[in-house]
Coordinates of C-alpha atoms and ligand atoms in Angstrom, one line a residue:
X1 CA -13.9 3.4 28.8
X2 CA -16.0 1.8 25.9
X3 CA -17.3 -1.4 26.7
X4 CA -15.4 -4.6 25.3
X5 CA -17.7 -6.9 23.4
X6 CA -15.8 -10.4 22.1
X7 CA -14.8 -10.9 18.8
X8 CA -17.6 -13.4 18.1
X9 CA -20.2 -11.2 19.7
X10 CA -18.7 -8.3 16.7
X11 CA -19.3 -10.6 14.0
X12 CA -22.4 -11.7 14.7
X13 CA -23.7 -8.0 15.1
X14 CA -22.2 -6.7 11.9
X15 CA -24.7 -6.1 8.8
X16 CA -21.6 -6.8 6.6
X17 CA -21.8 -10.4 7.8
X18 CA -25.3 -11.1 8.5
X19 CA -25.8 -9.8 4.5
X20 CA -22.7 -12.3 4.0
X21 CA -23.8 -15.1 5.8
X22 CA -26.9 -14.6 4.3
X23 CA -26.0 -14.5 0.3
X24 CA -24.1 -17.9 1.5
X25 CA -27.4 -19.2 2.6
X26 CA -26.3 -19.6 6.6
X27 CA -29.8 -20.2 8.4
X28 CA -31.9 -17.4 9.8
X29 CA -31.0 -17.5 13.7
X30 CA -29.8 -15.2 16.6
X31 CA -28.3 -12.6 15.3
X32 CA -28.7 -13.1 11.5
X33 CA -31.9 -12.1 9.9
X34 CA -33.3 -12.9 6.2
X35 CA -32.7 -9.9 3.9
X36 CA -34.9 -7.1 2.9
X37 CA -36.1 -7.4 -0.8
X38 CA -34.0 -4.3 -2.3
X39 CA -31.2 -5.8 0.0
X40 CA -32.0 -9.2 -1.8
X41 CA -31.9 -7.7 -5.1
X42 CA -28.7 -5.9 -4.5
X43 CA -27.2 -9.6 -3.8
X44 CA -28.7 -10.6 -7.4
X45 CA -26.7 -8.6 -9.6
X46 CA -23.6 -9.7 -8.9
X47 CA -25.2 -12.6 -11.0
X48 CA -25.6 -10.3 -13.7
X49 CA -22.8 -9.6 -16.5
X50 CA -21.2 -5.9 -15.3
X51 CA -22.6 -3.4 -18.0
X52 CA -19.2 -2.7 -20.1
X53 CA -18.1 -2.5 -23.5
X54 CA -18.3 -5.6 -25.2
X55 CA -14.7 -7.6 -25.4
X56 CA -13.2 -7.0 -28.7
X57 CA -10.0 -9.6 -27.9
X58 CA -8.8 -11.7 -25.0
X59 CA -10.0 -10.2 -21.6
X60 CA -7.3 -9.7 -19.0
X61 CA -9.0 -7.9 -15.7
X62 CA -6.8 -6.0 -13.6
X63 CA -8.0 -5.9 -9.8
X64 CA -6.8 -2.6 -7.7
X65 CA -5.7 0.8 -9.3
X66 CA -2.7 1.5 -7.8
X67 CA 0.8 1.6 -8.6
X68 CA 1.1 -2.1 -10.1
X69 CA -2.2 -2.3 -11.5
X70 CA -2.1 0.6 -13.4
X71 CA 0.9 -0.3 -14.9
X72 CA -0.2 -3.2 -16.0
X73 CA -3.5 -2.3 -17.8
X74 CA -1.3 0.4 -19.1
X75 CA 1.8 -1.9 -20.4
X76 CA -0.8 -5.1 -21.2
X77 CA -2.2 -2.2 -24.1
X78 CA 1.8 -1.8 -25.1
X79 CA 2.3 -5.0 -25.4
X80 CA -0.7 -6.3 -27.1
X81 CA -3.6 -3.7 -28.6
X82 CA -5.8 -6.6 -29.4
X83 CA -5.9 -7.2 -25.8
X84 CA -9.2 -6.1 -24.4
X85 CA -8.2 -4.8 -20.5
X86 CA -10.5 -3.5 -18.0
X87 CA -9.1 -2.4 -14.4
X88 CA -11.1 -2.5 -11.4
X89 CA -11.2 0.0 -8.8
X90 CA -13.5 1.0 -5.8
X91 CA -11.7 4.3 -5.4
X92 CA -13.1 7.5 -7.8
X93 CA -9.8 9.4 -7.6
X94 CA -6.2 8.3 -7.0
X95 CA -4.1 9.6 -4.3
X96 CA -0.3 8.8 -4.1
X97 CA 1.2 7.5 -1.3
X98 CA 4.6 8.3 -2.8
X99 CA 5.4 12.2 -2.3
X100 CA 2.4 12.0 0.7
X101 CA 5.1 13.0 3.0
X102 CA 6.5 16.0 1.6
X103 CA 2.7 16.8 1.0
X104 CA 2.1 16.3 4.8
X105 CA 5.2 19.2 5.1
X106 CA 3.4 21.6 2.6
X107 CA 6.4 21.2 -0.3
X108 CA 3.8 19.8 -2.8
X109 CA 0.2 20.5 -3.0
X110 CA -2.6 17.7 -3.3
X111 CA -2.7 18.0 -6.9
X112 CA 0.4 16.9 -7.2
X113 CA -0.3 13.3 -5.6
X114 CA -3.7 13.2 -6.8
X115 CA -5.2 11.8 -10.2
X116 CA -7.5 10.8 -12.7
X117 CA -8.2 7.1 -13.4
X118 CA -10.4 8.3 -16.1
X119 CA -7.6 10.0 -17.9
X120 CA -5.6 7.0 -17.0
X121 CA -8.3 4.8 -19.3
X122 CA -9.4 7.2 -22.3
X123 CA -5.5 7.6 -23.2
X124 CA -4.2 4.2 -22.3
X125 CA -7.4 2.8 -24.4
X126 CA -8.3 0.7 -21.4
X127 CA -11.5 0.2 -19.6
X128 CA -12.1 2.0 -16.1
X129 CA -14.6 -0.1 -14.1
X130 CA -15.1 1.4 -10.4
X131 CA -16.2 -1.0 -8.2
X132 CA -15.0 -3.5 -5.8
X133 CA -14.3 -7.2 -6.5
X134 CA -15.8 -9.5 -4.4
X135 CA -15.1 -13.0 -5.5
X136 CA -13.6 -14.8 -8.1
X137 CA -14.7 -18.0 -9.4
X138 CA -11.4 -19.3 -11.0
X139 CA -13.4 -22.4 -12.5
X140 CA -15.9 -20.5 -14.6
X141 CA -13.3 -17.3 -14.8
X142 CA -15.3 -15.0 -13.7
X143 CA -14.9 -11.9 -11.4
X144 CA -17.3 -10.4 -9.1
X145 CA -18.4 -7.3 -7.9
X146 CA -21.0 -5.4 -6.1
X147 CA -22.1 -4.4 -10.0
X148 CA -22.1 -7.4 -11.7
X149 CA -19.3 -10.1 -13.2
X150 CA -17.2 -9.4 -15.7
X151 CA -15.3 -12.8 -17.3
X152 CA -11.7 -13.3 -17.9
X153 CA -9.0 -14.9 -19.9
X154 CA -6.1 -13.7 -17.6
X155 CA -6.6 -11.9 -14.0
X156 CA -4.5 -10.1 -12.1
X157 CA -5.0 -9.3 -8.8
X158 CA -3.0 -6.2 -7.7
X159 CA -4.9 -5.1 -4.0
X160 CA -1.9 -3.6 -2.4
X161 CA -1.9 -4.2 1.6
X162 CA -4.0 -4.5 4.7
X163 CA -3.2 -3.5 8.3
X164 CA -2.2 -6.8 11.2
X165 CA -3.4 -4.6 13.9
X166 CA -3.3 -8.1 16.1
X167 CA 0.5 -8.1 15.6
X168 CA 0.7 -5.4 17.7
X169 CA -1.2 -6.6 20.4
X170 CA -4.8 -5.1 19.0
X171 CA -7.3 -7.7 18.1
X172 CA -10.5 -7.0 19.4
X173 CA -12.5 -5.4 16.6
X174 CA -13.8 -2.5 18.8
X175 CA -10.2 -1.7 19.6
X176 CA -9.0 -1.9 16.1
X177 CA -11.1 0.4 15.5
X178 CA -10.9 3.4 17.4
X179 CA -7.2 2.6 17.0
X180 CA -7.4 2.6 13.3
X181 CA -10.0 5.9 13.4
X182 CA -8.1 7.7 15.9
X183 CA -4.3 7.3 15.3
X184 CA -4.2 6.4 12.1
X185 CA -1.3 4.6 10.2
X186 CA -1.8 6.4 6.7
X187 CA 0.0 3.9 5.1
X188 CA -3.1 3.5 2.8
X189 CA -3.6 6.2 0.3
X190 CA -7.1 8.7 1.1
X191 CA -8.5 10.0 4.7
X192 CA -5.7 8.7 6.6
X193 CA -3.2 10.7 4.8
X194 CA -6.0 13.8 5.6
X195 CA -6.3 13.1 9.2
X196 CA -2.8 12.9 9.9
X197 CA -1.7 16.6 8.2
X198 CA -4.5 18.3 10.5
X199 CA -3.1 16.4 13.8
X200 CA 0.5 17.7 12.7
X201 CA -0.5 21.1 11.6
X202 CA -2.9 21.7 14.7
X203 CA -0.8 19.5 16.7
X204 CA -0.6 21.6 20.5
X205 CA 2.7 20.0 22.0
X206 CA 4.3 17.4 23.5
X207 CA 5.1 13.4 22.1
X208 CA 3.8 12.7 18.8
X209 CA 4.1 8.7 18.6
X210 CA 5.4 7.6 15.2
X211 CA 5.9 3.8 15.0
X212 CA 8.2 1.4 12.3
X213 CA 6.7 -2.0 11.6
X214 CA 8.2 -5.3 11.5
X215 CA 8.5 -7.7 8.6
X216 CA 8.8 -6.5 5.0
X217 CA 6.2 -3.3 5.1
X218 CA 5.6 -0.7 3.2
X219 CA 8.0 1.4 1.8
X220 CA 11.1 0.8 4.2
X221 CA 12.2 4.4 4.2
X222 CA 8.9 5.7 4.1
X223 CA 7.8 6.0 7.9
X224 CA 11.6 7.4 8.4
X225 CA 11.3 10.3 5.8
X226 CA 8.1 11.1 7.3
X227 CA 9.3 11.3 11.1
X228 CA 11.7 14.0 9.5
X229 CA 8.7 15.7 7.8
X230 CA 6.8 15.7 10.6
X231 CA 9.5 17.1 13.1
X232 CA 10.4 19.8 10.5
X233 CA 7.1 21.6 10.5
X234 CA 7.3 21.4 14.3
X235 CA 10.7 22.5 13.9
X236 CA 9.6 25.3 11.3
X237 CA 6.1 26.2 13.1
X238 CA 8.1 26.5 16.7
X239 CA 5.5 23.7 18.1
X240 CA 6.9 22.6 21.5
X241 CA 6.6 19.1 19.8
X242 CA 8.7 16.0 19.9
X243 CA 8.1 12.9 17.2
X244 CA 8.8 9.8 18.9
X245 CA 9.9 7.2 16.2
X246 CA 9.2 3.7 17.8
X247 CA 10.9 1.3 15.7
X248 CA 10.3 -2.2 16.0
X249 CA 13.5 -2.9 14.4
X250 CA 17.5 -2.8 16.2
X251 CA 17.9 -0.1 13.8
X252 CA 17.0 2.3 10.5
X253 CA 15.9 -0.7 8.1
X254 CA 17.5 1.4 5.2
X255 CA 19.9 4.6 4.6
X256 CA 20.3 4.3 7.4
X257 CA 23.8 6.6 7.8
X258 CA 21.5 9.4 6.0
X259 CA 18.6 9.3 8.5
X260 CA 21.2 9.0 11.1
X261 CA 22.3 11.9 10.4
X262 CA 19.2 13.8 9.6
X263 CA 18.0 13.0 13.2
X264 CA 20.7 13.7 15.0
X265 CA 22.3 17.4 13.1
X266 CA 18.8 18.8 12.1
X267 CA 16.4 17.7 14.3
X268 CA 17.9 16.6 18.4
X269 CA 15.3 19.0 19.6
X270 CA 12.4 17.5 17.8
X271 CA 12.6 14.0 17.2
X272 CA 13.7 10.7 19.6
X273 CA 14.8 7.3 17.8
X274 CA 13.7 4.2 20.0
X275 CA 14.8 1.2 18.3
X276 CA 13.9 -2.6 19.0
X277 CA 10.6 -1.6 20.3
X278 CA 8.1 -4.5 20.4
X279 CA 4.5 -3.3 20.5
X280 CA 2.5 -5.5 22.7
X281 CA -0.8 -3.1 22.9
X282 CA -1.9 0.0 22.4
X283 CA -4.4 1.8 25.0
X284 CA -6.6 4.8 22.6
X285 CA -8.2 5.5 26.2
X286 CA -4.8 6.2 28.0
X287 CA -3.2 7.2 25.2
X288 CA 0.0 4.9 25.9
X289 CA 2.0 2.2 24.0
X290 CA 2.8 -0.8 25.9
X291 CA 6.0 -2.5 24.9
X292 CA 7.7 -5.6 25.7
X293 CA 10.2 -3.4 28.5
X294 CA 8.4 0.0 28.4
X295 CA 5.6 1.9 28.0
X296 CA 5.0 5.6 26.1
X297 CA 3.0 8.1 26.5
X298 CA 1.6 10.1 23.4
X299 CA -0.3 13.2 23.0
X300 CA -0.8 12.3 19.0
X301 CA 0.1 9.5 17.2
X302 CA -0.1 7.5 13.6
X303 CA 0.4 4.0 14.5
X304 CA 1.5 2.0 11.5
X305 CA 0.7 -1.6 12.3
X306 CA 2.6 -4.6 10.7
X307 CA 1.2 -5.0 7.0
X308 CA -0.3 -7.9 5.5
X309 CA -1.2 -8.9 1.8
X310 CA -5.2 -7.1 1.2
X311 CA -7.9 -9.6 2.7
X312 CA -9.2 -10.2 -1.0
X313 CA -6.4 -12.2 -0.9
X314 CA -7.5 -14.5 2.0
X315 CA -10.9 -13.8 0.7
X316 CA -10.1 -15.9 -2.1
X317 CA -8.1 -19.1 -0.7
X318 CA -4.6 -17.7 -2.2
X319 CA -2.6 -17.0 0.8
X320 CA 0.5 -18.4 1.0
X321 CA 0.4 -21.2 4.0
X322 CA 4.7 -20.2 4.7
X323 CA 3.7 -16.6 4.6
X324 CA 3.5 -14.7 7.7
X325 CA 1.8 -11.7 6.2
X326 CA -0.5 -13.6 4.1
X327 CA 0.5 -12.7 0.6
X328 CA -0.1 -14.7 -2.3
X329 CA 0.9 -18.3 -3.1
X330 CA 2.8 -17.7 -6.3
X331 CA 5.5 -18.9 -8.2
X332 CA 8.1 -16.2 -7.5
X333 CA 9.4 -15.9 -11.0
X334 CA 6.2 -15.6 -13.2
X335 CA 3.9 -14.6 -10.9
X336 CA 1.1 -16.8 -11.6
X337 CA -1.3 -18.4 -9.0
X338 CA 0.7 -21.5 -8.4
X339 CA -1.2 -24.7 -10.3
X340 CA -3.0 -21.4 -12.2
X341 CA -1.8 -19.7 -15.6
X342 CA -4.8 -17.6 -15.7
X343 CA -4.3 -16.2 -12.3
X344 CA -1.7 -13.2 -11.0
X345 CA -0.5 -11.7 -7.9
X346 CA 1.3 -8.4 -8.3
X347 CA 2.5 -5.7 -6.2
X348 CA 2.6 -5.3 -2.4
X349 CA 0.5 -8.7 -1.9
X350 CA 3.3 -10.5 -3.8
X351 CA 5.2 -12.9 -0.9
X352 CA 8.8 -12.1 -2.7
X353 CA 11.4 -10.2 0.0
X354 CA 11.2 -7.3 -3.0
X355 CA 10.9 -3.9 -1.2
X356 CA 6.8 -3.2 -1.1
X357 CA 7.3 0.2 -3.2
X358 CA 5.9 1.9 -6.1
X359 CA 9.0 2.2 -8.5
X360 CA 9.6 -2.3 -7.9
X361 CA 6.1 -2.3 -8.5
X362 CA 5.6 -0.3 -12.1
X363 CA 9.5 -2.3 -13.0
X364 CA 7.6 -5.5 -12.2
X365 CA 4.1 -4.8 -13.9
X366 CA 5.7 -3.9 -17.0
X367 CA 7.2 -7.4 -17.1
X368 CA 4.0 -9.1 -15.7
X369 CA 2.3 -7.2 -18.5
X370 CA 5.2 -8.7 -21.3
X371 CA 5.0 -11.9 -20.1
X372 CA 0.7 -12.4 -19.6
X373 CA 0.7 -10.8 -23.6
X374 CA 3.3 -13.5 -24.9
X375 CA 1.6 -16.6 -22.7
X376 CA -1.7 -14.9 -24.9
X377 CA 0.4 -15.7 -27.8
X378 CA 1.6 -19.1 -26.5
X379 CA 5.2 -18.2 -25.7
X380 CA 7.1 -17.3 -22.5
X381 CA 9.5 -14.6 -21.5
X382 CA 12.3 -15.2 -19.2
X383 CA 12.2 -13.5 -15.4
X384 CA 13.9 -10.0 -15.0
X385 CA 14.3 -8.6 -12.0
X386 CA 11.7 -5.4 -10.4
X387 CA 14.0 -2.4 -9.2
X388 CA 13.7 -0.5 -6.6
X389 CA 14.6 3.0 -7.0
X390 CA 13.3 5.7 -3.6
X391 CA 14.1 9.2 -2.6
X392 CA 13.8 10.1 0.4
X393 CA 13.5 14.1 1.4
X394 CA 15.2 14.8 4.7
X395 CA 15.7 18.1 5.3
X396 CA 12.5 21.1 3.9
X397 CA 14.5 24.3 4.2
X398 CA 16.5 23.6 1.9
X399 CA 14.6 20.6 0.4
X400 CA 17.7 17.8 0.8
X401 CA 17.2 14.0 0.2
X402 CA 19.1 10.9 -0.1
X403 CA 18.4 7.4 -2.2
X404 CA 19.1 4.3 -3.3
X405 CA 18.7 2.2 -5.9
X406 CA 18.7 -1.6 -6.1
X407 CA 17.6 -4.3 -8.4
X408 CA 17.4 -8.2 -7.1
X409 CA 19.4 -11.8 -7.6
X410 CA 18.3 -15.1 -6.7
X411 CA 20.7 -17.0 -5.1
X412 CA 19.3 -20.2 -5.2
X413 CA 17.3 -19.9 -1.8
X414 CA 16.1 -16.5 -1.8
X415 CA 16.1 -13.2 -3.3
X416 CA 18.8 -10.4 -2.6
X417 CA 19.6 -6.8 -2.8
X418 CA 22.0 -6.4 -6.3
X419 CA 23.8 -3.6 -8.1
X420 CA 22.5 -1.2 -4.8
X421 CA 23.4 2.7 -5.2
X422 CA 22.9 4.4 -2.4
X423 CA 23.4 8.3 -1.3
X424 CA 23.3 9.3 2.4
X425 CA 24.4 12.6 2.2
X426 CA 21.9 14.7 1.7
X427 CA 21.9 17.6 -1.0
X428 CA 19.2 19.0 -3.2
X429 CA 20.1 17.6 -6.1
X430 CA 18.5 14.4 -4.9
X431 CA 15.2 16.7 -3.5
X432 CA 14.7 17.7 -7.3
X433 CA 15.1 14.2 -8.1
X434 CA 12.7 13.2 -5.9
X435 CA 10.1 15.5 -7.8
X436 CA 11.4 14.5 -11.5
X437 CA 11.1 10.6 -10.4
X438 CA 7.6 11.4 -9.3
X439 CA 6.5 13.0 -11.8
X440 CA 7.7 10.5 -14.3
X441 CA 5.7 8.1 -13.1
X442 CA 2.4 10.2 -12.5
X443 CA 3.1 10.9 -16.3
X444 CA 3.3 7.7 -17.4
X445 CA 0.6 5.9 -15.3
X446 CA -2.3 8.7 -16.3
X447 CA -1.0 9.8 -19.7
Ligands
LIG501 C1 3.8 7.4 3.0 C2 4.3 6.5 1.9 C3 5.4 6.8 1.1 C4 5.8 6.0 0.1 N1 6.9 6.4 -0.6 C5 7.3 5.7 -1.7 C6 8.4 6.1 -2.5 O1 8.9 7.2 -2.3 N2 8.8 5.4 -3.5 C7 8.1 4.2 -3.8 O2 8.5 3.5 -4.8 N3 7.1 3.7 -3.0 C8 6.7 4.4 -2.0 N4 5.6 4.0 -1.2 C9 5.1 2.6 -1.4 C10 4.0 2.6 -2.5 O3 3.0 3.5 -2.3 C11 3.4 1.2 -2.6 O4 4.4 0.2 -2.5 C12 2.6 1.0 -3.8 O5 1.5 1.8 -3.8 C13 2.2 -0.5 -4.0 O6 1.4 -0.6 -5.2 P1 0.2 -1.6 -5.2 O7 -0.5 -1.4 -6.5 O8 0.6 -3.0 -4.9 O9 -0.8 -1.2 -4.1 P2 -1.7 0.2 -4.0 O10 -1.0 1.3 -4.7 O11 -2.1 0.3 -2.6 O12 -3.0 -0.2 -4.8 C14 -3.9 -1.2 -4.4 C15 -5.3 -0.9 -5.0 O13 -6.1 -2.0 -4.9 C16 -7.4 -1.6 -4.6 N5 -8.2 -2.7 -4.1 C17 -8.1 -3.3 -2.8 N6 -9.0 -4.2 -2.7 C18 -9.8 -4.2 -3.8 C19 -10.9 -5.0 -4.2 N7 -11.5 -5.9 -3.4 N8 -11.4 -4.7 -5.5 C20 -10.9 -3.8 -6.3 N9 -9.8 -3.1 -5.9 C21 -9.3 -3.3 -4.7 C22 -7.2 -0.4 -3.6 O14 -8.3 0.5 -3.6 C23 -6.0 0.2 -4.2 O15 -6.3 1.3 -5.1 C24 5.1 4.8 -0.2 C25 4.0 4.4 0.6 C26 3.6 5.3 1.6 C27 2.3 4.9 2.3

């Protein structure tokens, strides 16, 4: 068993912080030391303007490549050509986290959920910056990364999500990690998604943990569509294999008479639902879950903790004090950093009840993107709703899915599901809708 060291005791051993603590000029003491010279001068450039093309119109930086910030340095363009854009990104190559699951099953290959941000720049005549932000003074609008500042007339921040492993019982940092290194959630797009196919495809038998957050996470349907993925290959590949779905919910949070169904007429040997399953701890060691009445052994897992808004978020004061999973304080309509004009939250850090998908976050950066180019100009644009629009494949041989399709009303109090479509019987008409809807949207983010 590896030895349990105290949060404090982590934080005062890790370089990240003593280099932290000592660009904020904390004293030299136990456990911090002063900083090498190169390390020194590393600190030093994020004093330095960013080497980019000059600005040839009002500057709006866009903070995180994925699904919403790509569509808004592509739309701000669209809207306004004289508007100079430059999206930051610490990731070289895009991976999709929609379609990851039918990858996972073999249907696709990786270069179908896997593009170019430099084609996504040179033909949206935007500026590809690949680095990480760091800090943001809103006062001097300016942005911050490990290669310099870059100033700003509008900013958008669009990081996606972080994982809440403590919501799950998991707080200690040396857990968290050989939790998050061993079992994985791969609900963020890269090495997790990687991981996970080789456990499934050299996966030797027995109870391969799947779990279902609480809270509004991401992509509702998502873990559900990939607990049928999962227990088709071992279905398919005749692996003495069972997916156990843990779901921290009383039931399917969505379709759910189409998963239902899936589970119970294509998979009874292969896959167990356990609903209203409260995660109090997971032990890496023993490989068990401990819940609130039961515990579970697993031979494999992907746990998929409760998400919260990405820790730039926190980094930078924004969090929303009424927010459980510490997304943005904004106003819910336009977006804005509340008491902030210049200042945006978009996408799966937003606080809004929306669904945390791709398709309500492209529908919503196209109007973020409208409504930053007419505030430019002076004017304002009235609030229209994101839409929500997911397939999910069920069923691989033959490819069947179901779907649904919602766009939001606000009721006065909060926001609500409107004009929903939904399909739970599966066919493959939807499967090759699946495809089409995906690769409309690679289309139009990267070309
Ligand atoms: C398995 C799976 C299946 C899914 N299926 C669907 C589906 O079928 N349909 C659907 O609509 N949605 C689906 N989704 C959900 C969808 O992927 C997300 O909702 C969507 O990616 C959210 O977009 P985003 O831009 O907010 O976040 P992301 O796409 O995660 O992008 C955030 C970006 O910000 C960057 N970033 C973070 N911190 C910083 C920083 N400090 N500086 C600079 N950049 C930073 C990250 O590197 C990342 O590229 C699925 C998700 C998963 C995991």
């Amino acid at each position: 068993m590896a030895k349990k060291i105290s949060r404090r005791g982590f934080l005062k051993g890790a370089g990240g912080t003593v280099a932290g603590a000592a660009v904020a000029g904390m004293a030299v003491g136990a456990g911090v030391t002063a900083l090498p010279p190169r390390a020194q001068a590393a600190g030093a450039v994020m004093n330095k303007k960013a080497e980019l093309p000059k600005a040839m119109g009002a500057r709006v930086v866009v903070v995180g490549g994925g699904w919403s910030g790509l569509t808004l340095s592509k739309y701000l363009k669209k809207e306004d050509s004289k508007l100079d854009v430059v999206l930051i990104e610490p990731r070289a190559t895009f991976m999709s986290c929609p379609i990851s699951n039918l990858w996972l099953a073999g249907l696709v290959d990786y270069e179908f959920i896997t593009h170019s941000f430099l084609d996504a720049a040179r033909n949206n005549d935007y500026t590809f910056f690949n680095a990480t932000v760091i800090d943001v003074d809103r006062g001097a609008r300016k942005v911050f990364t490990e290669q310099g500042f870059v100033d700003y007339d509008y900013l958008v921040l669009a990081p996606g999500i972080d994982y809440d492993y403590g919501a799950i019982g998991v707080s200690d940092p040396e857990d968290v990690y050989m939790l998050s290194t061993h079992y994985p959630a791969a609900f963020k797009p890269g090495s997790e998604h990687l991981s996970l196919k080789q456990k499934i495809h050299e996966f030797e038998g027995g109870a391969f943990v799947l779990t279902v957050p609480s809270g509004n996470y991401r992509c509702l349907p998502a873990p559900y569509e990939r607990a049928c993925m999962v227990a088709a290959i071992f279905k398919k590949e005749r692996i003495k294999g069972k997916v156990l779905l843990l779901d921290a919910n009383p039931d399917v949070t969505i379709k759910g008479p189409g998963f239902h169904a899936a589970f119970e007429e294509l998979y009874k040997d292969h896959l167990e639902y356990v609903p209203s399953v409260t995660i109090t701890g997971v032990d890496v060691h023993k490989k068990k879950v401990t819940s609130e009445f039961d515990e579970f052994d697993f031979d494999d897992a992907a746990i998929y903790p409760r998400v919260r808004a990405a820790k730039l978020i926190e980094t930078l004061g924004l969090v929303d004090p009424n927010s459980p999973q510490k997304e943005a304080h904004i106003d819910p309509f336009k977006y804005n950093v509340v008491g902030d004009e210049r200042v945006y939250v978009t996408g799966d850090s937003r606080p809004m009840p929306f669904s945390k998908s791709g398709n309500t976050a492209r529908s919503e950066g196209k109007f973020v993107a409208k409504l930053i180019a007419a505030r430019a100009k002076g004017h304002d644009v009235e609030w229209e709703s994101p839409r929500t629009i997911c397939y999910s494949v069920v069923n691989i041989d033959p490819m069947e899915a179901i779907m649904v399709d919602a766009t939001y009303a606000y009721d006065g109090e909060s926001f609500g599901f409107t004009n929903v479509k939904m399909i739970n019987d599966r066919d493959s008409i939807q499967a090759q809708s699946t495809l089409e809807w995906a690769r409309s949207h690679y289309r139009d983010m990267f070309s």
